[in-house]
Amino acid sequence: MITKEELILRQEQCHELFRKGGIFITPAEKSQIEIADFGLGDFERLGLGVLVYVNTDRCCAKELAMLPGQTCPEHLHPPVGTEPGKEETFRCRWGKVFLYVEGGPTPNPACRPPEGGENAYTISHEIALNPGEQYTIFPGTKHWFQAGPQGAVVSEFSTRSTDENDIFTDRRIARVTRIANS
Amino acid sequence: MITKEELILRQEQCHELFRKGGIFITPAEKSQIEIADFGLGDFERLGLGVLVYVNTDRCCAKELAMLPGQTCPEHLHPPVGTEPGKEETFRCRWGKVFLYVEGGPTPNPACRPPEGGENAYTISHEIALNPGEQYTIFPGTKHWFQAGPQGAVVSEFSTRSTDENDIFTDRRIARVTRIANS
């Protein structure tokens, strides 16, 4: 859970990252940036800002803003109904992001899972994305990612997004952020 | 048909537009920018630069670069096999683009169809897109667009792109650009 004051502060931070990444968003969009903390209440370490541009029955596009060293926890996108699960392409626009996917473990990876929750990170095949580099994740495969020391701005192009169906390795996680009423 | 020399010149122009729009692309991507002239050999008036980031069976993302006043001719995306046809969202990143879609004609629209080919433009319901503004075109509906006086950079998020199936109102058009062998 985060407070409304923190929500506004974090949206400002994400807006500044988008600005650095050359991404122009409208004032209305700024107030729509989702501050995803995965219900863990530790946004600076575990979280990301998400601006959904479009999400129809067939396709979706988002902009992601990540603070320095921030982690999006390990998860996968399972089949939903008759659909094979979400397919997504991450394109780094600014900064650097390290993506971890299924495959042989990378020796000496650049990132470590956030301290205290290491058990919820089971894969370590590293894909480093600099600006202009991208990678496609196919349905049903685990992945997590962490921003480099400056943070990162990442565009996500995908099939329909249904975050509520995502399966996180860390079972404490609730994908939908709760905002305090105060 | 365009020459290899023109191809390289036009890719440079598109790259410069992307730079203005805050879009970072790699040197390899620069050489992959498609210079679409619709077979009309009049790129500065009728054409656009297209960089395809990803195009899988399920979704697609592209960056479009348009010179000042350049037009993408009227077309629609028909059903393909069992699929309902391409759905696409255009998001203006830089400059300005005027999109014309089906609906009541806009009085005094900002753009005119390119001279000499007016008969191939049958719709004039105008949607003006400034940076940060976007519009979704659903399958089977006609549309065309023209860049404003500075040109435009537009992101396109869509279902699978199969340009060869597009139906243009102007029957002279061949969607696939031919490059001269000389």
mmCIF file of N, CA and C in Angstrom, chain B residues 30-109:
data_model
loop_
_atom_site.group_PDB
_atom_site.id
_atom_site.type_symbol
_atom_site.label_atom_id
_atom_site.label_comp_id
_atom_site.label_asym_id
_atom_site.label_seq_id
_atom_site.Cartn_x
_atom_site.Cartn_y
_atom_site.Cartn_z
ATOM 1 N N LYS B 30 19.141 1.746 -38.441
ATOM 2 C CA LYS B 30 19.087 2.832 -39.428
ATOM 3 C C LYS B 30 19.071 2.270 -40.848
ATOM 4 N N SER B 31 19.891 1.262 -41.084
ATOM 5 C CA SER B 31 19.978 0.691 -42.437
ATOM 6 C C SER B 31 18.773 -0.210 -42.748
ATOM 7 N N GLN B 32 17.939 -0.460 -41.725
ATOM 8 C CA GLN B 32 16.729 -1.279 -41.944
ATOM 9 C C GLN B 32 15.477 -0.425 -42.126
ATOM 10 N N ILE B 33 15.621 0.900 -42.058
ATOM 11 C CA ILE B 33 14.434 1.757 -42.238
ATOM 12 C C ILE B 33 13.914 1.547 -43.653
ATOM 13 N N GLU B 34 12.651 1.179 -43.750
ATOM 14 C CA GLU B 34 12.047 1.005 -45.065
ATOM 15 C C GLU B 34 11.619 2.371 -45.599
ATOM 16 N N ILE B 35 12.020 2.671 -46.813
ATOM 17 C CA ILE B 35 11.605 3.915 -47.459
ATOM 18 C C ILE B 35 10.427 3.556 -48.364
ATOM 19 N N ALA B 36 9.233 3.750 -47.822
ATOM 20 C CA ALA B 36 8.021 3.303 -48.532
ATOM 21 C C ALA B 36 7.550 4.410 -49.464
ATOM 22 N N ASP B 37 7.600 4.139 -50.765
ATOM 23 C CA ASP B 37 7.132 5.153 -51.735
ATOM 24 C C ASP B 37 5.875 4.686 -52.460
ATOM 25 N N PHE B 38 5.337 3.549 -52.061
ATOM 26 C CA PHE B 38 4.077 3.021 -52.607
ATOM 27 C C PHE B 38 4.137 2.839 -54.121
ATOM 28 N N GLY B 39 5.342 2.707 -54.611
ATOM 29 C CA GLY B 39 5.519 2.473 -56.050
ATOM 30 C C GLY B 39 5.218 3.689 -56.908
ATOM 31 N N LEU B 40 5.046 4.855 -56.275
ATOM 32 C CA LEU B 40 4.645 6.046 -57.035
ATOM 33 C C LEU B 40 5.837 6.926 -57.418
ATOM 34 N N GLY B 41 7.031 6.623 -56.840
ATOM 35 C CA GLY B 41 8.239 7.353 -57.232
ATOM 36 C C GLY B 41 8.192 8.841 -56.893
ATOM 37 N N ASP B 42 7.485 9.186 -55.826
ATOM 38 C CA ASP B 42 7.288 10.600 -55.459
ATOM 39 C C ASP B 42 7.370 10.702 -53.939
ATOM 40 N N PHE B 43 8.466 10.159 -53.389
ATOM 41 C CA PHE B 43 8.577 9.941 -51.940
ATOM 42 C C PHE B 43 8.328 11.193 -51.106
ATOM 43 N N GLU B 44 8.823 12.352 -51.558
ATOM 44 C CA GLU B 44 8.683 13.549 -50.714
ATOM 45 C C GLU B 44 7.222 13.940 -50.505
ATOM 46 N N ARG B 45 6.368 13.601 -51.455
ATOM 47 C CA ARG B 45 4.937 13.907 -51.288
ATOM 48 C C ARG B 45 4.163 12.704 -50.765
ATOM 49 N N LEU B 46 4.499 11.522 -51.283
ATOM 50 C CA LEU B 46 3.728 10.308 -50.981
ATOM 51 C C LEU B 46 4.654 9.222 -50.470
ATOM 52 N N GLY B 47 4.744 9.119 -49.164
ATOM 53 C CA GLY B 47 5.623 8.094 -48.626
ATOM 54 C C GLY B 47 5.824 8.283 -47.141
ATOM 55 N N LEU B 48 6.596 7.397 -46.565
ATOM 56 C CA LEU B 48 7.013 7.527 -45.166
ATOM 57 C C LEU B 48 8.139 6.529 -44.891
ATOM 58 N N GLY B 49 8.907 6.825 -43.858
ATOM 59 C CA GLY B 49 9.953 5.905 -43.417
ATOM 60 C C GLY B 49 9.377 5.014 -42.319
ATOM 61 N N VAL B 50 9.704 3.719 -42.382
ATOM 62 C CA VAL B 50 9.121 2.752 -41.440
ATOM 63 C C VAL B 50 10.236 1.903 -40.835
ATOM 64 N N LEU B 51 10.329 1.918 -39.519
ATOM 65 C CA LEU B 51 11.250 1.005 -38.842
ATOM 66 C C LEU B 51 10.421 0.016 -38.035
ATOM 67 N N VAL B 52 10.505 -1.253 -38.420
ATOM 68 C CA VAL B 52 9.749 -2.305 -37.717
ATOM 69 C C VAL B 52 10.602 -2.809 -36.556
ATOM 70 N N TYR B 53 10.103 -2.614 -35.342
ATOM 71 C CA TYR B 53 10.817 -3.119 -34.163
ATOM 72 C C TYR B 53 10.569 -4.610 -33.988
ATOM 73 N N VAL B 54 9.302 -4.982 -34.100
ATOM 74 C CA VAL B 54 8.931 -6.379 -33.877
ATOM 75 C C VAL B 54 7.631 -6.644 -34.630
ATOM 76 N N ASN B 55 7.524 -7.847 -35.201
ATOM 77 C CA ASN B 55 6.301 -8.240 -35.912
ATOM 78 C C ASN B 55 6.176 -9.752 -35.827
ATOM 79 N N THR B 56 5.504 -10.205 -34.774
ATOM 80 C CA THR B 56 5.325 -11.649 -34.583
ATOM 81 C C THR B 56 3.944 -12.038 -35.112
ATOM 82 N N ASP B 57 3.549 -13.277 -34.892
ATOM 83 C CA ASP B 57 2.213 -13.713 -35.302
ATOM 84 C C ASP B 57 1.120 -12.923 -34.599
ATOM 85 N N ARG B 58 1.448 -12.351 -33.431
ATOM 86 C CA ARG B 58 0.392 -11.766 -32.596
ATOM 87 C C ARG B 58 0.472 -10.249 -32.451
ATOM 88 N N CYS B 59 1.680 -9.674 -32.494
ATOM 89 C CA CYS B 59 1.721 -8.215 -32.344
ATOM 90 C C CYS B 59 2.931 -7.596 -33.033
ATOM 91 N N CYS B 60 2.849 -6.282 -33.166
ATOM 92 C CA CYS B 60 3.796 -5.554 -34.001
ATOM 93 C C CYS B 60 3.989 -4.149 -33.425
ATOM 94 N N ALA B 61 5.206 -3.625 -33.548
ATOM 95 C CA ALA B 61 5.470 -2.228 -33.184
ATOM 96 C C ALA B 61 6.413 -1.641 -34.216
ATOM 97 N N LYS B 62 6.123 -0.410 -34.620
ATOM 98 C CA LYS B 62 6.925 0.276 -35.637
ATOM 99 C C LYS B 62 7.128 1.724 -35.222
ATOM 100 N N GLU B 63 8.146 2.341 -35.792
ATOM 101 C CA GLU B 63 8.324 3.785 -35.682
ATOM 102 C C GLU B 63 8.179 4.340 -37.091
ATOM 103 N N LEU B 64 7.396 5.398 -37.231
ATOM 104 C CA LEU B 64 7.187 6.024 -38.540
ATOM 105 C C LEU B 64 7.823 7.411 -38.550
ATOM 106 N N ALA B 65 8.522 7.734 -39.640
ATOM 107 C CA ALA B 65 9.110 9.071 -39.811
ATOM 108 C C ALA B 65 8.495 9.694 -41.052
ATOM 109 N N MET B 66 7.997 10.917 -40.911
ATOM 110 C CA MET B 66 7.371 11.592 -42.047
ATOM 111 C C MET B 66 7.986 12.966 -42.268
ATOM 112 N N LEU B 67 8.301 13.263 -43.514
ATOM 113 C CA LEU B 67 8.812 14.579 -43.903
ATOM 114 C C LEU B 67 7.656 15.594 -43.838
ATOM 115 N N PRO B 68 7.980 16.898 -43.795
ATOM 116 C CA PRO B 68 6.925 17.911 -43.757
ATOM 117 C C PRO B 68 5.909 17.712 -44.889
ATOM 118 N N GLY B 69 4.636 17.667 -44.530
ATOM 119 C CA GLY B 69 3.565 17.573 -45.515
ATOM 120 C C GLY B 69 3.440 16.242 -46.241
ATOM 121 N N GLN B 70 4.255 15.281 -45.881
ATOM 122 C CA GLN B 70 4.224 13.980 -46.563
ATOM 123 C C GLN B 70 2.927 13.215 -46.214
ATOM 124 N N THR B 71 2.431 12.465 -47.190
ATOM 125 C CA THR B 71 1.159 11.749 -47.021
ATOM 126 C C THR B 71 1.338 10.235 -47.116
ATOM 127 N N CYS B 72 0.700 9.509 -46.208
ATOM 128 C CA CYS B 72 0.513 8.059 -46.363
ATOM 129 C C CYS B 72 -0.878 7.874 -46.945
ATOM 130 N N PRO B 73 -0.971 7.305 -48.150
ATOM 131 C CA PRO B 73 -2.245 7.282 -48.891
ATOM 132 C C PRO B 73 -3.345 6.455 -48.214
ATOM 133 N N GLU B 74 -4.556 6.730 -48.606
ATOM 134 C CA GLU B 74 -5.749 6.077 -48.026
ATOM 135 C C GLU B 74 -5.732 4.566 -48.259
ATOM 136 N N HIS B 75 -5.971 3.837 -47.189
ATOM 137 C CA HIS B 75 -5.993 2.378 -47.275
ATOM 138 C C HIS B 75 -6.784 1.810 -46.114
ATOM 139 N N LEU B 76 -6.981 0.490 -46.169
ATOM 140 C CA LEU B 76 -7.592 -0.227 -45.036
ATOM 141 C C LEU B 76 -6.928 -1.588 -44.904
ATOM 142 N N HIS B 77 -7.140 -2.201 -43.747
ATOM 143 C CA HIS B 77 -6.556 -3.512 -43.439
ATOM 144 C C HIS B 77 -7.680 -4.539 -43.392
ATOM 145 N N PRO B 78 -7.797 -5.373 -44.418
ATOM 146 C CA PRO B 78 -8.910 -6.326 -44.500
ATOM 147 C C PRO B 78 -8.647 -7.560 -43.628
ATOM 148 N N PRO B 79 -9.676 -8.371 -43.388
ATOM 149 C CA PRO B 79 -9.452 -9.651 -42.703
ATOM 150 C C PRO B 79 -8.423 -10.488 -43.483
ATOM 151 N N VAL B 80 -7.598 -11.231 -42.746
ATOM 152 C CA VAL B 80 -6.597 -12.108 -43.375
ATOM 153 C C VAL B 80 -6.793 -13.497 -42.780
ATOM 154 N N GLY B 81 -7.197 -14.457 -43.613
ATOM 155 C CA GLY B 81 -7.476 -15.805 -43.110
ATOM 156 C C GLY B 81 -8.582 -15.735 -42.073
ATOM 157 N N THR B 82 -8.334 -16.282 -40.901
ATOM 158 C CA THR B 82 -9.355 -16.258 -39.848
ATOM 159 C C THR B 82 -9.216 -15.036 -38.942
ATOM 160 N N GLU B 83 -8.220 -14.185 -39.228
ATOM 161 C CA GLU B 83 -7.987 -12.993 -38.392
ATOM 162 C C GLU B 83 -8.840 -11.823 -38.886
ATOM 163 N N PRO B 84 -9.290 -10.956 -37.957
ATOM 164 C CA PRO B 84 -10.194 -9.863 -38.356
ATOM 165 C C PRO B 84 -9.510 -8.668 -39.042
ATOM 166 N N GLY B 85 -8.236 -8.750 -39.335
ATOM 167 C CA GLY B 85 -7.566 -7.596 -39.952
ATOM 168 C C GLY B 85 -6.786 -6.816 -38.907
ATOM 169 N N LYS B 86 -5.839 -6.038 -39.385
ATOM 170 C CA LYS B 86 -4.926 -5.334 -38.474
ATOM 171 C C LYS B 86 -5.628 -4.204 -37.721
ATOM 172 N N GLU B 87 -5.355 -4.156 -36.425
ATOM 173 C CA GLU B 87 -5.792 -3.046 -35.580
ATOM 174 C C GLU B 87 -4.549 -2.241 -35.246
ATOM 175 N N GLU B 88 -4.602 -0.913 -35.334
ATOM 176 C CA GLU B 88 -3.385 -0.153 -35.063
ATOM 177 C C GLU B 88 -3.658 1.124 -34.296
ATOM 178 N N THR B 89 -2.738 1.438 -33.383
ATOM 179 C CA THR B 89 -2.795 2.687 -32.627
ATOM 180 C C THR B 89 -1.619 3.548 -33.062
ATOM 181 N N PHE B 90 -1.915 4.795 -33.450
ATOM 182 C CA PHE B 90 -0.870 5.751 -33.803
ATOM 183 C C PHE B 90 -0.677 6.710 -32.641
ATOM 184 N N ARG B 91 0.550 6.825 -32.173
ATOM 185 C CA ARG B 91 0.870 7.785 -31.111
ATOM 186 C C ARG B 91 1.897 8.780 -31.636
ATOM 187 N N CYS B 92 1.529 10.043 -31.640
ATOM 188 C CA CYS B 92 2.463 11.074 -32.120
ATOM 189 C C CYS B 92 3.542 11.303 -31.066
ATOM 190 N N ARG B 93 4.788 11.213 -31.499
ATOM 191 C CA ARG B 93 5.929 11.416 -30.582
ATOM 192 C C ARG B 93 6.536 12.803 -30.753
ATOM 193 N N TRP B 94 6.477 13.310 -31.967
ATOM 194 C CA TRP B 94 7.119 14.605 -32.285
ATOM 195 C C TRP B 94 6.453 15.180 -33.519
ATOM 196 N N GLY B 95 6.451 16.529 -33.616
ATOM 197 C CA GLY B 95 5.841 17.168 -34.777
ATOM 198 C C GLY B 95 4.327 17.087 -34.671
ATOM 199 N N LYS B 96 3.685 16.930 -35.788
ATOM 200 C CA LYS B 96 2.218 16.873 -35.790
ATOM 201 C C LYS B 96 1.763 16.010 -36.958
ATOM 202 N N VAL B 97 0.722 15.241 -36.732
ATOM 203 C CA VAL B 97 0.195 14.433 -37.834
ATOM 204 C C VAL B 97 -1.326 14.570 -37.850
ATOM 205 N N PHE B 98 -1.869 14.694 -39.064
ATOM 206 C CA PHE B 98 -3.319 14.770 -39.245
ATOM 207 C C PHE B 98 -3.770 13.431 -39.811
ATOM 208 N N LEU B 99 -4.676 12.810 -39.056
ATOM 209 C CA LEU B 99 -5.168 11.490 -39.421
ATOM 210 C C LEU B 99 -6.584 11.676 -39.952
ATOM 211 N N TYR B 100 -6.883 11.028 -41.070
ATOM 212 C CA TYR B 100 -8.235 11.093 -41.623
ATOM 213 C C TYR B 100 -8.848 9.704 -41.574
ATOM 214 N N VAL B 101 -10.055 9.661 -40.968
ATOM 215 C CA VAL B 101 -10.705 8.382 -40.733
ATOM 216 C C VAL B 101 -12.156 8.462 -41.197
ATOM 217 N N GLU B 102 -12.837 7.332 -41.190
ATOM 218 C CA GLU B 102 -14.247 7.320 -41.578
ATOM 219 C C GLU B 102 -15.068 8.105 -40.557
ATOM 220 N N GLY B 103 -16.128 8.760 -41.011
ATOM 221 C CA GLY B 103 -16.974 9.580 -40.133
ATOM 222 C C GLY B 103 -17.381 10.828 -40.886
ATOM 223 N N GLY B 104 -18.139 11.661 -40.232
ATOM 224 C CA GLY B 104 -18.597 12.891 -40.880
ATOM 225 C C GLY B 104 -17.415 13.748 -41.320
ATOM 226 N N PRO B 105 -17.456 14.305 -42.545
ATOM 227 C CA PRO B 105 -16.352 15.125 -43.042
ATOM 228 C C PRO B 105 -16.116 16.328 -42.124
ATOM 229 N N THR B 106 -14.852 16.635 -41.852
ATOM 230 C CA THR B 106 -14.498 17.815 -41.063
ATOM 231 C C THR B 106 -14.554 19.046 -41.970
ATOM 232 N N PRO B 107 -15.292 20.103 -41.558
ATOM 233 C CA PRO B 107 -15.290 21.329 -42.373
ATOM 234 C C PRO B 107 -13.889 21.942 -42.351
ATOM 235 N N ASN B 108 -13.414 22.404 -43.450
ATOM 236 C CA ASN B 108 -12.090 23.028 -43.557
ATOM 237 C C ASN B 108 -10.972 22.197 -42.929
ATOM 238 N N PRO B 109 -10.761 20.986 -43.404
ATOM 239 C CA PRO B 109 -9.681 20.164 -42.827
ATOM 240 C C PRO B 109 -8.318 20.826 -43.063
#
